[in-house]
PDB file of C-alpha atoms in Angstrom:
ATOM      1  CA  MET A   1     124.438  68.848  30.440  1.00  0.00           C
ATOM      2  CA  SER A   2     120.738  68.050  29.952  1.00  0.00           C
ATOM      3  CA  PRO A   3     119.572  64.780  31.553  1.00  0.00           C
ATOM      4  CA  ILE A   4     118.915  61.908  29.189  1.00  0.00           C
ATOM      5  CA  ILE A   5     115.739  61.078  31.161  1.00  0.00           C
ATOM      6  CA  SER A   6     113.638  63.734  32.818  1.00  0.00           C
ATOM      7  CA  VAL A   7     110.528  62.917  34.872  1.00  0.00           C
ATOM      8  CA  SER A   8     108.436  65.846  36.107  1.00  0.00           C
ATOM      9  CA  ASN A   9     105.446  65.733  38.485  1.00  0.00           C
ATOM     10  CA  LEU A  10     104.565  62.178  37.459  1.00  0.00           C
ATOM     11  CA  SER A  11     101.574  60.463  39.069  1.00  0.00           C
ATOM     12  CA  LYS A  12      99.761  57.244  38.291  1.00  0.00           C
ATOM     13  CA  ILE A  13      96.264  56.681  39.685  1.00  0.00           C
ATOM     14  CA  TYR A  14      94.295  53.566  38.754  1.00  0.00           C
ATOM     15  CA  GLY A  15      90.537  53.429  38.244  1.00  0.00           C
ATOM     16  CA  SER A  16      90.106  51.960  41.720  1.00  0.00           C
ATOM     17  CA  GLY A  17      91.591  55.147  43.138  1.00  0.00           C
ATOM     18  CA  PHE A  18      94.883  53.510  44.108  1.00  0.00           C
ATOM     19  CA  LYS A  19      97.771  55.942  43.666  1.00  0.00           C
ATOM     20  CA  ALA A  20     100.759  53.898  42.496  1.00  0.00           C
ATOM     21  CA  LEU A  21     102.995  56.948  41.918  1.00  0.00           C
ATOM     22  CA  ASN A  22     102.710  60.346  43.555  1.00  0.00           C
ATOM     23  CA  ASN A  23     104.411  63.417  42.080  1.00  0.00           C
ATOM     24  CA  ILE A  24     107.669  61.777  41.003  1.00  0.00           C
ATOM     25  CA  ASN A  25     110.497  64.104  39.932  1.00  0.00           C
ATOM     26  CA  LEU A  26     113.662  62.487  38.662  1.00  0.00           C
ATOM     27  CA  ASP A  27     116.542  63.394  36.322  1.00  0.00           C
ATOM     28  CA  ILE A  28     119.014  60.764  35.136  1.00  0.00           C
ATOM     29  CA  ALA A  29     122.319  61.821  33.600  1.00  0.00           C
ATOM     30  CA  LYS A  30     123.709  60.355  30.401  1.00  0.00           C
ATOM     31  CA  GLY A  31     126.114  57.478  31.005  1.00  0.00           C
ATOM     32  CA  GLU A  32     125.371  56.893  34.676  1.00  0.00           C
ATOM     33  CA  ILE A  33     124.198  53.740  36.420  1.00  0.00           C
ATOM     34  CA  PHE A  34     121.197  54.673  38.522  1.00  0.00           C
ATOM     35  CA  ALA A  35     119.850  52.126  41.024  1.00  0.00           C
ATOM     36  CA  LEU A  36     116.187  52.430  41.981  1.00  0.00           C
ATOM     37  CA  LEU A  37     115.529  50.641  45.251  1.00  0.00           C
ATOM     38  CA  GLY A  38     112.308  50.001  47.081  1.00  0.00           C
ATOM     39  CA  PRO A  39     110.253  47.233  48.712  1.00  0.00           C
ATOM     40  CA  ASN A  40     107.717  45.168  46.786  1.00  0.00           C
ATOM     41  CA  GLY A  41     104.813  47.334  45.668  1.00  0.00           C
ATOM     42  CA  ALA A  42     106.783  50.570  46.048  1.00  0.00           C
ATOM     43  CA  GLY A  43     106.197  51.634  42.429  1.00  0.00           C
ATOM     44  CA  LYS A  44     109.496  50.701  40.759  1.00  0.00           C
ATOM     45  CA  THR A  45     108.053  48.642  37.914  1.00  0.00           C
ATOM     46  CA  THR A  46     105.168  51.084  37.414  1.00  0.00           C
ATOM     47  CA  LEU A  47     107.631  53.941  36.977  1.00  0.00           C
ATOM     48  CA  ILE A  48     109.721  51.967  34.504  1.00  0.00           C
ATOM     49  CA  SER A  49     106.632  50.847  32.579  1.00  0.00           C
ATOM     50  CA  ILE A  50     105.478  54.432  32.118  1.00  0.00           C
ATOM     51  CA  ILE A  51     108.891  55.672  30.963  1.00  0.00           C
ATOM     52  CA  CYS A  52     109.091  52.770  28.493  1.00  0.00           C
ATOM     53  CA  GLY A  53     105.596  53.424  27.138  1.00  0.00           C
ATOM     54  CA  ILE A  54     104.005  50.239  28.491  1.00  0.00           C
ATOM     55  CA  ALA A  55     101.651  52.096  30.867  1.00  0.00           C
ATOM     56  CA  ASN A  56     100.104  55.548  30.625  1.00  0.00           C
ATOM     57  CA  PRO A  57     100.723  58.303  33.178  1.00  0.00           C
ATOM     58  CA  THR A  58      97.813  60.020  34.888  1.00  0.00           C
ATOM     59  CA  HIS A  59      99.680  63.302  35.330  1.00  0.00           C
ATOM     60  CA  GLY A  60     103.134  64.617  34.567  1.00  0.00           C
ATOM     61  CA  LYS A  61     105.688  64.754  31.792  1.00  0.00           C
ATOM     62  CA  ILE A  62     108.559  62.492  30.771  1.00  0.00           C
ATOM     63  CA  SER A  63     111.211  63.067  28.115  1.00  0.00           C
ATOM     64  CA  VAL A  64     113.986  60.794  26.835  1.00  0.00           C
ATOM     65  CA  ASN A  65     116.887  62.764  25.381  1.00  0.00           C
ATOM     66  CA  GLY A  66     114.487  65.637  24.771  1.00  0.00           C
ATOM     67  CA  HIS A  67     111.740  63.492  23.178  1.00  0.00           C
ATOM     68  CA  ASP A  68     108.364  63.568  24.930  1.00  0.00           C
ATOM     69  CA  ILE A  69     107.219  59.977  25.497  1.00  0.00           C
ATOM     70  CA  ILE A  70     103.637  60.868  24.488  1.00  0.00           C
ATOM     71  CA  LYS A  71     104.031  63.438  21.704  1.00  0.00           C
ATOM     72  CA  ASP A  72     107.165  61.892  20.180  1.00  0.00           C
ATOM     73  CA  TYR A  73     106.785  58.321  21.347  1.00  0.00           C
ATOM     74  CA  ARG A  74     108.496  56.626  18.412  1.00  0.00           C
ATOM     75  CA  ALA A  75     111.733  58.555  18.867  1.00  0.00           C
ATOM     76  CA  ALA A  76     111.587  58.165  22.660  1.00  0.00           C
ATOM     77  CA  ARG A  77     110.970  54.430  22.629  1.00  0.00           C
ATOM     78  CA  SER A  78     113.631  53.771  19.994  1.00  0.00           C
ATOM     79  CA  MET A  79     116.219  55.053  22.472  1.00  0.00           C
ATOM     80  CA  ILE A  80     115.167  52.640  25.220  1.00  0.00           C
ATOM     81  CA  GLY A  81     115.950  48.990  25.834  1.00  0.00           C
ATOM     82  CA  LEU A  82     114.050  47.120  28.543  1.00  0.00           C
ATOM     83  CA  VAL A  83     114.918  43.890  30.320  1.00  0.00           C
ATOM     84  CA  PRO A  84     111.755  43.025  32.287  1.00  0.00           C
ATOM     85  CA  GLN A  85     111.505  40.852  35.383  1.00  0.00           C
ATOM     86  CA  GLU A  86     109.708  38.083  33.492  1.00  0.00           C
ATOM     87  CA  LEU A  87     111.221  36.118  30.641  1.00  0.00           C
ATOM     88  CA  HIS A  88     109.129  36.866  27.537  1.00  0.00           C
ATOM     89  CA  THR A  89     110.361  35.138  24.406  1.00  0.00           C
ATOM     90  CA  ASP A  90     109.419  32.396  21.963  1.00  0.00           C
ATOM     91  CA  ALA A  91     110.777  29.253  23.606  1.00  0.00           C
ATOM     92  CA  PHE A  92     111.271  27.463  20.282  1.00  0.00           C
ATOM     93  CA  GLU A  93     113.070  30.277  18.441  1.00  0.00           C
ATOM     94  CA  SER A  94     116.839  30.262  18.160  1.00  0.00           C
ATOM     95  CA  VAL A  95     118.849  32.879  20.057  1.00  0.00           C
ATOM     96  CA  TRP A  96     119.940  34.514  16.800  1.00  0.00           C
ATOM     97  CA  ALA A  97     116.396  34.662  15.422  1.00  0.00           C
ATOM     98  CA  THR A  98     114.763  36.133  18.527  1.00  0.00           C
ATOM     99  CA  VAL A  99     117.425  38.830  18.972  1.00  0.00           C
ATOM    100  CA  SER A 100     117.304  39.731  15.260  1.00  0.00           C
ATOM    101  CA  PHE A 101     113.501  39.882  15.405  1.00  0.00           C
ATOM    102  CA  SER A 102     113.640  42.350  18.311  1.00  0.00           C
ATOM    103  CA  ARG A 103     115.834  44.657  16.231  1.00  0.00           C
ATOM    104  CA  GLY A 104     113.307  44.547  13.404  1.00  0.00           C
ATOM    105  CA  LEU A 105     110.482  45.600  15.745  1.00  0.00           C
ATOM    106  CA  PHE A 106     112.119  49.033  15.997  1.00  0.00           C
ATOM    107  CA  GLY A 107     112.340  49.406  12.221  1.00  0.00           C
ATOM    108  CA  LYS A 108     116.096  48.984  12.240  1.00  0.00           C
ATOM    109  CA  PRO A 109     117.745  47.504   9.123  1.00  0.00           C
ATOM    110  CA  LYS A 110     119.411  44.125   9.433  1.00  0.00           C
ATOM    111  CA  ASN A 111     122.850  44.331  10.980  1.00  0.00           C
ATOM    112  CA  PRO A 112     124.349  40.867  11.505  1.00  0.00           C
ATOM    113  CA  ALA A 113     127.630  42.374  12.705  1.00  0.00           C
ATOM    114  CA  HIS A 114     125.883  44.183  15.564  1.00  0.00           C
ATOM    115  CA  ILE A 115     123.870  41.094  16.561  1.00  0.00           C
ATOM    116  CA  GLU A 116     127.076  39.052  16.530  1.00  0.00           C
ATOM    117  CA  LYS A 117     128.833  41.604  18.754  1.00  0.00           C
ATOM    118  CA  VAL A 118     125.952  41.664  21.257  1.00  0.00           C
ATOM    119  CA  LEU A 119     125.868  37.876  21.482  1.00  0.00           C
ATOM    120  CA  LYS A 120     129.638  37.670  21.907  1.00  0.00           C
ATOM    121  CA  ASP A 121     129.639  40.384  24.589  1.00  0.00           C
ATOM    122  CA  LEU A 122     127.011  38.400  26.511  1.00  0.00           C
ATOM    123  CA  SER A 123     128.809  35.055  26.032  1.00  0.00           C
ATOM    124  CA  LEU A 124     125.940  33.791  23.871  1.00  0.00           C
ATOM    125  CA  TRP A 125     127.748  33.369  20.566  1.00  0.00           C
ATOM    126  CA  ASP A 126     128.128  29.614  20.960  1.00  0.00           C
ATOM    127  CA  LYS A 127     124.378  29.484  21.713  1.00  0.00           C
ATOM    128  CA  LYS A 128     123.261  31.485  18.680  1.00  0.00           C
ATOM    129  CA  ASP A 129     121.624  28.483  17.005  1.00  0.00           C
ATOM    130  CA  SER A 130     120.209  27.026  20.237  1.00  0.00           C
ATOM    131  CA  LYS A 131     116.494  27.015  20.929  1.00  0.00           C
ATOM    132  CA  ILE A 132     115.577  29.225  23.883  1.00  0.00           C
ATOM    133  CA  VAL A 133     113.839  26.300  25.567  1.00  0.00           C
ATOM    134  CA  THR A 134     117.172  24.468  25.931  1.00  0.00           C
ATOM    135  CA  LEU A 135     118.942  27.291  27.779  1.00  0.00           C
ATOM    136  CA  SER A 136     119.443  27.655  31.522  1.00  0.00           C
ATOM    137  CA  GLY A 137     117.624  30.374  33.429  1.00  0.00           C
ATOM    138  CA  GLY A 138     120.753  32.537  33.532  1.00  0.00           C
ATOM    139  CA  MET A 139     121.317  32.196  29.796  1.00  0.00           C
ATOM    140  CA  LYS A 140     117.676  33.088  29.108  1.00  0.00           C
ATOM    141  CA  ARG A 141     118.232  36.234  31.162  1.00  0.00           C
ATOM    142  CA  ARG A 142     121.232  37.076  28.969  1.00  0.00           C
ATOM    143  CA  VAL A 143     119.078  36.565  25.865  1.00  0.00           C
ATOM    144  CA  MET A 144     116.616  39.112  27.251  1.00  0.00           C
ATOM    145  CA  ILE A 145     119.483  41.597  27.635  1.00  0.00           C
ATOM    146  CA  ALA A 146     120.611  40.836  24.083  1.00  0.00           C
ATOM    147  CA  LYS A 147     117.083  41.486  22.781  1.00  0.00           C
ATOM    148  CA  ALA A 148     117.011  44.805  24.655  1.00  0.00           C
ATOM    149  CA  LEU A 149     120.344  45.810  23.080  1.00  0.00           C
ATOM    150  CA  SER A 150     119.513  44.629  19.561  1.00  0.00           C
ATOM    151  CA  HIS A 151     118.359  48.078  18.341  1.00  0.00           C
ATOM    152  CA  GLU A 152     121.333  49.952  19.864  1.00  0.00           C
ATOM    153  CA  PRO A 153     119.485  51.901  22.585  1.00  0.00           C
ATOM    154  CA  GLN A 154     121.072  54.754  24.526  1.00  0.00           C
ATOM    155  CA  VAL A 155     119.153  53.864  27.698  1.00  0.00           C
ATOM    156  CA  LEU A 156     118.832  50.384  29.201  1.00  0.00           C
ATOM    157  CA  PHE A 157     116.355  49.491  31.938  1.00  0.00           C
ATOM    158  CA  LEU A 158     117.218  46.376  33.946  1.00  0.00           C
ATOM    159  CA  ASP A 159     114.239  45.370  36.094  1.00  0.00           C
ATOM    160  CA  GLU A 160     115.521  42.729  38.546  1.00  0.00           C
ATOM    161  CA  PRO A 161     118.031  41.455  35.944  1.00  0.00           C
ATOM    162  CA  THR A 162     119.707  38.878  38.178  1.00  0.00           C
ATOM    163  CA  ALA A 163     116.619  37.427  39.872  1.00  0.00           C
ATOM    164  CA  GLY A 164     117.085  33.662  40.111  1.00  0.00           C
ATOM    165  CA  VAL A 165     120.637  33.821  38.765  1.00  0.00           C
ATOM    166  CA  ASP A 166     123.510  32.144  40.603  1.00  0.00           C
ATOM    167  CA  VAL A 167     126.349  34.163  42.113  1.00  0.00           C
ATOM    168  CA  GLU A 168     128.864  33.416  39.346  1.00  0.00           C
ATOM    169  CA  LEU A 169     126.489  34.424  36.567  1.00  0.00           C
ATOM    170  CA  ARG A 170     125.412  37.509  38.513  1.00  0.00           C
ATOM    171  CA  LYS A 171     128.993  38.735  38.704  1.00  0.00           C
ATOM    172  CA  GLY A 172     129.355  38.074  34.991  1.00  0.00           C
ATOM    173  CA  MET A 173     126.341  40.277  34.345  1.00  0.00           C
ATOM    174  CA  TRP A 174     127.904  43.021  36.451  1.00  0.00           C
ATOM    175  CA  GLU A 175     130.870  42.956  34.079  1.00  0.00           C
ATOM    176  CA  VAL A 176     128.506  43.236  31.109  1.00  0.00           C
ATOM    177  CA  VAL A 177     126.789  46.239  32.714  1.00  0.00           C
ATOM    178  CA  ARG A 178     130.117  47.985  33.330  1.00  0.00           C
ATOM    179  CA  ALA A 179     131.103  47.421  29.704  1.00  0.00           C
ATOM    180  CA  LEU A 180     127.786  48.876  28.525  1.00  0.00           C
ATOM    181  CA  GLN A 181     128.308  51.951  30.680  1.00  0.00           C
ATOM    182  CA  ALA A 182     131.825  52.345  29.286  1.00  0.00           C
ATOM    183  CA  SER A 183     130.319  52.365  25.781  1.00  0.00           C
ATOM    184  CA  GLY A 184     128.054  55.286  26.745  1.00  0.00           C
ATOM    185  CA  VAL A 185     124.815  53.459  27.595  1.00  0.00           C
ATOM    186  CA  THR A 186     122.800  54.880  30.504  1.00  0.00           C
ATOM    187  CA  ILE A 187     121.577  52.140  32.821  1.00  0.00           C
ATOM    188  CA  ILE A 188     118.668  52.197  35.256  1.00  0.00           C
ATOM    189  CA  LEU A 189     118.697  49.204  37.565  1.00  0.00           C
ATOM    190  CA  THR A 190     116.075  47.918  39.984  1.00  0.00           C
ATOM    191  CA  THR A 191     117.124  45.145  42.303  1.00  0.00           C
ATOM    192  CA  HIS A 192     116.424  43.478  45.630  1.00  0.00           C
ATOM    193  CA  TYR A 193     120.080  42.480  45.869  1.00  0.00           C
ATOM    194  CA  ILE A 194     121.356  45.496  47.760  1.00  0.00           C
ATOM    195  CA  GLU A 195     124.982  44.453  47.211  1.00  0.00           C
ATOM    196  CA  GLU A 196     124.293  44.731  43.477  1.00  0.00           C
ATOM    197  CA  ALA A 197     123.400  48.412  43.820  1.00  0.00           C
ATOM    198  CA  GLU A 198     126.309  48.949  46.203  1.00  0.00           C
ATOM    199  CA  GLU A 199     128.680  47.365  43.691  1.00  0.00           C
ATOM    200  CA  MET A 200     127.363  48.953  40.484  1.00  0.00           C
ATOM    201  CA  ALA A 201     125.509  52.231  40.981  1.00  0.00           C
ATOM    202  CA  ASP A 202     126.735  55.806  40.687  1.00  0.00           C
ATOM    203  CA  ARG A 203     123.570  57.157  42.284  1.00  0.00           C
ATOM    204  CA  ILE A 204     120.837  55.624  44.416  1.00  0.00           C
ATOM    205  CA  GLY A 205     117.142  56.472  44.404  1.00  0.00           C
ATOM    206  CA  VAL A 206     114.801  55.043  47.035  1.00  0.00           C
ATOM    207  CA  ILE A 207     111.076  54.820  46.316  1.00  0.00           C
ATOM    208  CA  ASN A 208     108.458  53.796  48.855  1.00  0.00           C
ATOM    209  CA  LYS A 209     104.657  53.882  48.643  1.00  0.00           C
ATOM    210  CA  GLY A 210     104.828  55.570  45.253  1.00  0.00           C
ATOM    211  CA  GLU A 211     107.050  58.450  46.352  1.00  0.00           C
ATOM    212  CA  ILE A 212     110.762  59.127  45.891  1.00  0.00           C
ATOM    213  CA  ILE A 213     112.114  59.544  49.402  1.00  0.00           C
ATOM    214  CA  LEU A 214     115.783  59.986  48.543  1.00  0.00           C
ATOM    215  CA  ILE A 215     118.134  60.502  45.590  1.00  0.00           C
ATOM    216  CA  GLU A 216     121.836  60.678  46.356  1.00  0.00           C
ATOM    217  CA  ASN A 217     125.283  59.798  45.070  1.00  0.00           C
ATOM    218  CA  LYS A 218     126.146  56.390  46.476  1.00  0.00           C
ATOM    219  CA  SER A 219     129.355  57.492  48.178  1.00  0.00           C
ATOM    220  CA  THR A 220     127.671  60.570  49.670  1.00  0.00           C
ATOM    221  CA  LEU A 221     124.760  58.466  50.887  1.00  0.00           C
ATOM    222  CA  MET A 222     127.078  56.015  52.596  1.00  0.00           C
ATOM    223  CA  GLN A 223     128.922  58.883  54.263  1.00  0.00           C
ATOM    224  CA  LYS A 224     125.827  60.811  55.346  1.00  0.00           C
ATOM    225  CA  LEU A 225     123.639  57.963  56.548  1.00  0.00           C
ATOM    226  CA  GLY A 226     126.135  55.199  57.277  1.00  0.00           C
ATOM    227  CA  LYS A 227     127.190  54.386  60.802  1.00  0.00           C
ATOM    228  CA  LYS A 228     130.321  52.764  62.135  1.00  0.00           C
ATOM    229  CA  HIS A 229     130.008  50.116  64.816  1.00  0.00           C
ATOM    230  CA  LEU A 230     132.772  49.581  67.353  1.00  0.00           C
ATOM    231  CA  THR A 231     132.418  46.163  68.967  1.00  0.00           C
ATOM    232  CA  LEU A 232     134.292  45.718  72.226  1.00  0.00           C
ATOM    233  CA  GLN A 233     134.856  42.194  73.561  1.00  0.00           C
ATOM    234  CA  LEU A 234     135.087  41.916  77.357  1.00  0.00           C
ATOM    235  CA  PRO A 235     137.163  39.217  79.110  1.00  0.00           C
ATOM    236  CA  SER A 236     134.560  38.915  81.870  1.00  0.00           C
ATOM    237  CA  LYS A 237     130.819  39.424  82.162  1.00  0.00           C
ATOM    238  CA  LEU A 238     129.508  42.964  82.743  1.00  0.00           C
ATOM    239  CA  ASP A 239     126.177  43.091  84.572  1.00  0.00           C
ATOM    240  CA  ALA A 240     125.265  46.669  83.608  1.00  0.00           C
ATOM    241  CA  ILE A 241     126.744  49.712  81.896  1.00  0.00           C
ATOM    242  CA  PRO A 242     128.032  52.193  84.532  1.00  0.00           C
ATOM    243  CA  PRO A 243     126.029  55.471  84.681  1.00  0.00           C
ATOM    244  CA  ASP A 244     129.213  57.456  83.965  1.00  0.00           C
ATOM    245  CA  LEU A 245     129.230  55.932  80.452  1.00  0.00           C
ATOM    246  CA  ALA A 246     125.604  56.823  79.616  1.00  0.00           C
ATOM    247  CA  ALA A 247     126.624  59.619  77.211  1.00  0.00           C
ATOM    248  CA  TYR A 248     128.089  57.050  74.793  1.00  0.00           C
ATOM    249  CA  ASN A 249     124.757  55.207  74.359  1.00  0.00           C
ATOM    250  CA  LEU A 250     126.519  51.882  74.578  1.00  0.00           C
ATOM    251  CA  GLU A 251     124.646  48.640  73.971  1.00  0.00           C
ATOM    252  CA  LEU A 252     125.403  45.616  76.133  1.00  0.00           C
ATOM    253  CA  SER A 253     124.920  42.137  74.682  1.00  0.00           C
ATOM    254  CA  GLY A 254     122.679  39.620  76.398  1.00  0.00           C
ATOM    255  CA  ASP A 255     125.590  37.598  77.745  1.00  0.00           C
ATOM    256  CA  GLY A 256     127.240  40.743  79.124  1.00  0.00           C
ATOM    257  CA  ARG A 257     130.492  40.140  77.260  1.00  0.00           C
ATOM    258  CA  THR A 258     130.153  42.591  74.356  1.00  0.00           C
ATOM    259  CA  LEU A 259     129.734  46.371  74.193  1.00  0.00           C
ATOM    260  CA  ILE A 260     128.664  48.083  70.956  1.00  0.00           C
ATOM    261  CA  TYR A 261     129.354  51.743  70.240  1.00  0.00           C
ATOM    262  CA  ASP A 262     127.780  53.398  67.167  1.00  0.00           C
ATOM    263  CA  TYR A 263     129.197  56.619  65.782  1.00  0.00           C
ATOM    264  CA  ASP A 264     128.890  58.784  62.676  1.00  0.00           C
ATOM    265  CA  THR A 265     131.154  58.026  59.708  1.00  0.00           C
ATOM    266  CA  LYS A 266     131.747  61.745  59.266  1.00  0.00           C
ATOM    267  CA  GLY A 267     132.667  62.266  62.880  1.00  0.00           C
ATOM    268  CA  ASP A 268     136.267  62.075  64.075  1.00  0.00           C
ATOM    269  CA  ARG A 269     137.689  59.238  66.125  1.00  0.00           C
ATOM    270  CA  THR A 270     138.346  61.239  69.284  1.00  0.00           C
ATOM    271  CA  GLY A 271     135.096  59.836  70.700  1.00  0.00           C
ATOM    272  CA  ILE A 272     136.607  56.357  70.604  1.00  0.00           C
ATOM    273  CA  THR A 273     139.719  57.554  72.432  1.00  0.00           C
ATOM    274  CA  SER A 274     137.565  59.159  75.123  1.00  0.00           C
ATOM    275  CA  LEU A 275     135.426  56.024  75.404  1.00  0.00           C
ATOM    276  CA  LEU A 276     138.454  53.767  75.882  1.00  0.00           C
ATOM    277  CA  ASN A 277     139.863  56.116  78.532  1.00  0.00           C
ATOM    278  CA  ASP A 278     136.520  56.213  80.365  1.00  0.00           C
ATOM    279  CA  LEU A 279     136.174  52.428  80.195  1.00  0.00           C
ATOM    280  CA  ARG A 280     139.614  52.107  81.750  1.00  0.00           C
ATOM    281  CA  THR A 281     138.645  54.592  84.487  1.00  0.00           C
ATOM    282  CA  ALA A 282     135.487  52.558  85.153  1.00  0.00           C
ATOM    283  CA  GLY A 283     137.611  49.428  85.583  1.00  0.00           C
ATOM    284  CA  ILE A 284     136.282  47.727  82.435  1.00  0.00           C
ATOM    285  CA  ARG A 285     138.957  45.791  80.566  1.00  0.00           C
ATOM    286  CA  ILE A 286     138.857  45.106  76.819  1.00  0.00           C
ATOM    287  CA  SER A 287     140.086  41.829  75.313  1.00  0.00           C
ATOM    288  CA  ASP A 288     139.448  42.672  71.652  1.00  0.00           C
ATOM    289  CA  LEU A 289     137.746  45.229  69.425  1.00  0.00           C
ATOM    290  CA  ASP A 290     136.470  45.414  65.863  1.00  0.00           C
ATOM    291  CA  THR A 291     135.053  48.202  63.661  1.00  0.00           C
ATOM    292  CA  THR A 292     132.479  47.707  60.897  1.00  0.00           C
ATOM    293  CA  GLN A 293     130.511  50.162  58.756  1.00  0.00           C
ATOM    294  CA  SER A 294     126.829  50.107  57.806  1.00  0.00           C
ATOM    295  CA  SER A 295     126.082  48.610  54.415  1.00  0.00           C
ATOM    296  CA  LEU A 296     123.731  50.087  51.845  1.00  0.00           C
ATOM    297  CA  GLU A 297     121.231  47.438  52.960  1.00  0.00           C
ATOM    298  CA  ASP A 298     121.276  48.819  56.517  1.00  0.00           C
ATOM    299  CA  ILE A 299     120.668  52.325  55.170  1.00  0.00           C
ATOM    300  CA  PHE A 300     117.874  51.151  52.850  1.00  0.00           C
ATOM    301  CA  VAL A 301     116.036  49.319  55.631  1.00  0.00           C
ATOM    302  CA  SER A 302     116.270  52.351  57.928  1.00  0.00           C
ATOM    303  CA  LEU A 303     114.867  54.614  55.188  1.00  0.00           C
ATOM    304  CA  VAL A 304     111.861  52.491  54.207  1.00  0.00           C
ATOM    305  CA  ARG A 305     110.973  51.788  57.835  1.00  0.00           C
ATOM    306  CA  ALA A 306     111.104  55.442  58.816  1.00  0.00           C
ATOM    307  CA  PRO A 307     107.675  56.911  59.727  1.00  0.00           C
TER     308      PRO A 307
END
């Protein structure tokens, strides 16, 4: 199946000579949720802005469902909905009016039934006559999503959609995103809430200093780059790790009462059995143990800090 978004050899160089994007290649499949992660200034918003037609590329080619964003920009842009980081809307318009206006900007005929459905799906129906200025920050964010969905796009970009939103409202937005995906909408998400990407995404892309450094299925990424940590609690203080245990690369806590053993998620558990046997041989007793696995945040930090 052809990707719904295809980015080939994309670069963006500003007049100052600053290279915001460097030879980006990216395909996004129809109906997936793709999370684009990266530190501030990595190029996430620049990439989205170019795909959405807000900024111009210096080099490269982008197509949306086969439509070139330069040569066939009207068709390409009509397929895209964008929820930007900032809240841009007329504060004194009603929710119904501002969402309906956004639909008209794309040359779409009036469709009150669709606007009603969007507002109900986003729990905004009881706010349809409210002025934007009277809404909470979370509700304003929902209005921005409604505006982006007003013209029935096939692709939705969510640029930091839950920034400044409380936990309850954030989880509600996750449910909205899942429902959109179930209806066939392709979603590209940027976020600094790593748990959001871990919860929602099918695939993860990591961008740093204007370059894509990794694209991987989330589950595969967790398996390949994740680590498991075995924490061993000691009943008495250990002054130093015996030389016979050096092969395990154990870490001893500052108080001498905890040993930490890191191992690959794809490795088997026989290493743990051997470690416990060797600890017993060395006369080191264990009072308790616990196993945890690296989160996507741990993996992300290790990737962007890599030389």
